[in-house]
Short mmCIF file of N, CA and C in Angstrom, two decimals:
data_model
loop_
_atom_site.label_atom_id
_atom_site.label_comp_id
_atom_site.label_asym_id
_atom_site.label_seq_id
_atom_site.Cartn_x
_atom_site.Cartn_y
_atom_site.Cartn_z
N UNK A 1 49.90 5.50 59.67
CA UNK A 1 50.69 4.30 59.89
C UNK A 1 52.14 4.57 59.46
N UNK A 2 53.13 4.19 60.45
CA UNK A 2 54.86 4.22 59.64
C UNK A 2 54.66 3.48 58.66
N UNK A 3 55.85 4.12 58.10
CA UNK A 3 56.53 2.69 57.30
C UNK A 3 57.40 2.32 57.30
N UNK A 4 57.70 0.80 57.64
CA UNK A 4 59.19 0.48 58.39
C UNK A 4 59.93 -0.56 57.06
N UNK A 5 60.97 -0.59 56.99
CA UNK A 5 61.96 -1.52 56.63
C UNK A 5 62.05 -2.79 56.99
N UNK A 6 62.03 -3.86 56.54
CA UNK A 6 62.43 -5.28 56.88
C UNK A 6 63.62 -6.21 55.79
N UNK A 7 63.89 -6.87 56.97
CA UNK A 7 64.70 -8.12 56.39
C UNK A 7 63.87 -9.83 56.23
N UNK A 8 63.55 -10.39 55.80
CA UNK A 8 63.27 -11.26 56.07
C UNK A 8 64.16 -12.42 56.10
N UNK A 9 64.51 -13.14 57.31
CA UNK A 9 65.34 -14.22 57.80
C UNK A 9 65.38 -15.32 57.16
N UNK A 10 64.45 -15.65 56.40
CA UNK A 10 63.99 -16.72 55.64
C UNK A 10 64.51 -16.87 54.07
N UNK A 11 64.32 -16.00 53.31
CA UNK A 11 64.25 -15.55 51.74
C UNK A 11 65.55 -14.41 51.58
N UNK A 12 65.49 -13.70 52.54
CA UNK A 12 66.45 -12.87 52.61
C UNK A 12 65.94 -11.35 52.21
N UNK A 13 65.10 -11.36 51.57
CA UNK A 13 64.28 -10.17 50.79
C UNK A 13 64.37 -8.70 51.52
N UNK A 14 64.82 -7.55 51.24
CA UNK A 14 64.23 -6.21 51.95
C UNK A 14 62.86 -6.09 51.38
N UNK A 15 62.36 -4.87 52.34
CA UNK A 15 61.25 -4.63 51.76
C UNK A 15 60.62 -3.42 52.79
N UNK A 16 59.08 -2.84 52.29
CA UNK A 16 58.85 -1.65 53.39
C UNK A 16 57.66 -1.68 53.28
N UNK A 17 56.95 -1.87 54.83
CA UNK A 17 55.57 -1.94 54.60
C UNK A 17 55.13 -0.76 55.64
N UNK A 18 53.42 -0.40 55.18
CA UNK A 18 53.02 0.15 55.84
C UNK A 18 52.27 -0.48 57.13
N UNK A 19 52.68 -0.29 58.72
CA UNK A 19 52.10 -1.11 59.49
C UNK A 19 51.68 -0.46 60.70
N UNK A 20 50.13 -0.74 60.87
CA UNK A 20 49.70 -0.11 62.28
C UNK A 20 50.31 -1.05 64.08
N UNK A 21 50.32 -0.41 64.71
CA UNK A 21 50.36 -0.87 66.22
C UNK A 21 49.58 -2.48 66.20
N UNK A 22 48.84 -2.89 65.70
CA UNK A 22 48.07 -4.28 65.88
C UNK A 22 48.17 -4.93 64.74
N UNK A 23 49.09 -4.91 63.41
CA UNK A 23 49.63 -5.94 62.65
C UNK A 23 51.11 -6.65 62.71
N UNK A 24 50.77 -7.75 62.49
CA UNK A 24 52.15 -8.92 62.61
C UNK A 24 52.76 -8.43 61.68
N UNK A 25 53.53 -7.73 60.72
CA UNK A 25 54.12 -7.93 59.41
C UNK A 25 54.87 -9.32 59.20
N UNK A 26 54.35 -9.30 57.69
CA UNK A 26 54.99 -10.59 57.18
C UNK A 26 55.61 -10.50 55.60
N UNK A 27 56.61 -11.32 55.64
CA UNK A 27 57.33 -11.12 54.04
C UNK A 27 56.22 -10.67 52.63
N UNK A 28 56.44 -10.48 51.81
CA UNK A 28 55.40 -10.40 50.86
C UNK A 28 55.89 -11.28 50.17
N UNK A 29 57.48 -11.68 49.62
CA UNK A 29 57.43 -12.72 48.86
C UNK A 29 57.47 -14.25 49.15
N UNK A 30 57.97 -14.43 50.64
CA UNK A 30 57.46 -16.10 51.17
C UNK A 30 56.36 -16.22 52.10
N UNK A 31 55.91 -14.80 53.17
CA UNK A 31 54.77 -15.30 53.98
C UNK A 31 55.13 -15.34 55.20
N UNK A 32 56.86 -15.09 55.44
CA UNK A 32 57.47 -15.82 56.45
C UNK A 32 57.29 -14.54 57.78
N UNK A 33 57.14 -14.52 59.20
CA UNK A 33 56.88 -13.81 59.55
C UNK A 33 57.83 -13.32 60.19
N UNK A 34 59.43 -14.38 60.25
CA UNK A 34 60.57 -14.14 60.89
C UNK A 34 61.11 -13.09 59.97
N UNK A 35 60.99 -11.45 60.73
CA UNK A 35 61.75 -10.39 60.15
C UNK A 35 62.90 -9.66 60.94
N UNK A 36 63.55 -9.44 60.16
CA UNK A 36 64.65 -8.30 60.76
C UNK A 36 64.20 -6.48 60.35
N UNK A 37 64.15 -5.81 61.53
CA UNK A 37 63.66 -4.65 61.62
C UNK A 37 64.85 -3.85 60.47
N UNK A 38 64.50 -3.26 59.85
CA UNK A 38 66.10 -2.26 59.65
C UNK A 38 65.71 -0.88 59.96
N UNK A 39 66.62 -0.15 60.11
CA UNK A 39 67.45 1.62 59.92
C UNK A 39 66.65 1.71 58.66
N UNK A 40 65.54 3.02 58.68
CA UNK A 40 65.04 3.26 57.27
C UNK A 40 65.93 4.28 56.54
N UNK A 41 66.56 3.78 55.61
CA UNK A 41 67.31 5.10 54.95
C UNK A 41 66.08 6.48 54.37
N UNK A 42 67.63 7.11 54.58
CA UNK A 42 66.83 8.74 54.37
C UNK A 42 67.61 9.03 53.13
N UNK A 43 66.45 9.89 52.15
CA UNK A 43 66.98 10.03 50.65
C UNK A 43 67.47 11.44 50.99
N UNK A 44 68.71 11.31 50.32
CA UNK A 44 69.74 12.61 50.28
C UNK A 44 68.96 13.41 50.18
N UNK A 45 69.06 15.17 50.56
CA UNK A 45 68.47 16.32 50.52
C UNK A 45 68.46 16.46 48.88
N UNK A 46 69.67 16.65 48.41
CA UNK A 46 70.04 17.14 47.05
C UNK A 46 68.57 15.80 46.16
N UNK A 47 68.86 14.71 46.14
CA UNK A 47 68.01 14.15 45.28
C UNK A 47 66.42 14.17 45.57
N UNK A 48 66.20 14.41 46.51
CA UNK A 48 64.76 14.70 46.73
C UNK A 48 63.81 15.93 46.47
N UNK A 49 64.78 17.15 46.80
CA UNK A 49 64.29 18.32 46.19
C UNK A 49 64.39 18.01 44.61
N UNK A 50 65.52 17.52 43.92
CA UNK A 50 65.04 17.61 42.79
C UNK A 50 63.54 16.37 42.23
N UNK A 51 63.67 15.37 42.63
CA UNK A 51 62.47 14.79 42.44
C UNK A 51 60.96 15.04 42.57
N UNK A 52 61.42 15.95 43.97
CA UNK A 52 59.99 16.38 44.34
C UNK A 52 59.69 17.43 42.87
N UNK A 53 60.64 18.10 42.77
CA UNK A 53 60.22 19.61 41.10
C UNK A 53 59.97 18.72 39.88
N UNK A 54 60.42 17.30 39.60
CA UNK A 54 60.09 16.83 38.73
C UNK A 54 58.23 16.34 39.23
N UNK A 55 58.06 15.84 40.06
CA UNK A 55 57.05 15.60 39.98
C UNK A 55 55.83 16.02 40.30
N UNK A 56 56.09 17.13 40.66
CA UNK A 56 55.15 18.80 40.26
C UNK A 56 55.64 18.61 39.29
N UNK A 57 55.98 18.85 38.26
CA UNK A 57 56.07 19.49 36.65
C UNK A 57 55.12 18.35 35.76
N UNK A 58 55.14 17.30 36.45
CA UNK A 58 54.16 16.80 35.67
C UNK A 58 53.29 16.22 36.27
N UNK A 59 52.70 16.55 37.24
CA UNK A 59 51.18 16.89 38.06
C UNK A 59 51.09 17.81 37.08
N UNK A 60 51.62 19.13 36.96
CA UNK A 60 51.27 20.17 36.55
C UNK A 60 50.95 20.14 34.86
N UNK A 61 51.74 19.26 34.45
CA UNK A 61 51.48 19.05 33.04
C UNK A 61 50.62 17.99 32.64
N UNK A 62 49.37 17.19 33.43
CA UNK A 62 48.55 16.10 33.30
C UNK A 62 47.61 17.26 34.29
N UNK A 63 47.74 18.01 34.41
CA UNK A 63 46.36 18.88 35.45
C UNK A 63 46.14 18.91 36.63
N UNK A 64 47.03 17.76 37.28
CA UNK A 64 46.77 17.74 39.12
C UNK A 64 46.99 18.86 39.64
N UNK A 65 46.98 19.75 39.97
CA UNK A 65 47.08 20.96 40.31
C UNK A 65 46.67 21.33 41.82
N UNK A 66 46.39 20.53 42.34
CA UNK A 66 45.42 20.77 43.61
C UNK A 66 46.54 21.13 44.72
N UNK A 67 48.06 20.42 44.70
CA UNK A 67 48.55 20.51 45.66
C UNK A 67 49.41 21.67 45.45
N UNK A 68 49.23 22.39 44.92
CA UNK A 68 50.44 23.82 44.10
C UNK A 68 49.45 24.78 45.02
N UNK A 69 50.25 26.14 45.15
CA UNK A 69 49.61 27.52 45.85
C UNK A 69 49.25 27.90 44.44
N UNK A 70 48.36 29.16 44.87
CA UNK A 70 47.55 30.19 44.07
C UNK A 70 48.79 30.54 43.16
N UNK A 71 49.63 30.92 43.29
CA UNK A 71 51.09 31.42 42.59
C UNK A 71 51.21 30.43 41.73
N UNK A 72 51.82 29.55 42.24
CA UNK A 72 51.95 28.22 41.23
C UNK A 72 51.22 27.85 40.55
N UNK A 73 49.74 27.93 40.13
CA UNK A 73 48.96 27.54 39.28
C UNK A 73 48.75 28.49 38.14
N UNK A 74 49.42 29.61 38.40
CA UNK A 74 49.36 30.48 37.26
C UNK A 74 47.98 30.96 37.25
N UNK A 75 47.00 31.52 38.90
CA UNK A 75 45.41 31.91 37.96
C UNK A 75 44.78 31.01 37.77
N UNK A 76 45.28 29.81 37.74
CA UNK A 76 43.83 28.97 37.54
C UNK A 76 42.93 28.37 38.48
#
């Protein structure tokens, strides 16, 4: 399923839901179903690579390990 951006016309609220081909989306904080589509922003290159290494480092430091290569797990 995407996930798209909205405005809601009503409350005014952004927001981003996940929505298949056969759901209405509707506000989450009034209900209202009058939305404005938006442009989904894209997170800068520079801040995402670093986020993504932060959060491997602590998968890696709580044990999730599953999504790292053979290299990256150090053997285990």
């Amino acid at each position: 399923m995407p996930l798209y951006s909205y405005q809601c016309t009503k409350c005014e609220k952004e927001f981003e839901l996940l929505v298949s081909s056969s759901e209405v989306p509707v506000c989450p904080a009034c209900g209202s179903d009058k939305l404005d589509q938006l442009i989904s922003r894209v997170a800068p290159e520079g801040k995402s690579k670093a986020f993504a290494k932060n959060m491997r480092a602590r998968a890696g430091r709580e044990g999730h390990l599953s999504n790292f290569s053979r290299s990256e797990r150090g053997g285990r």
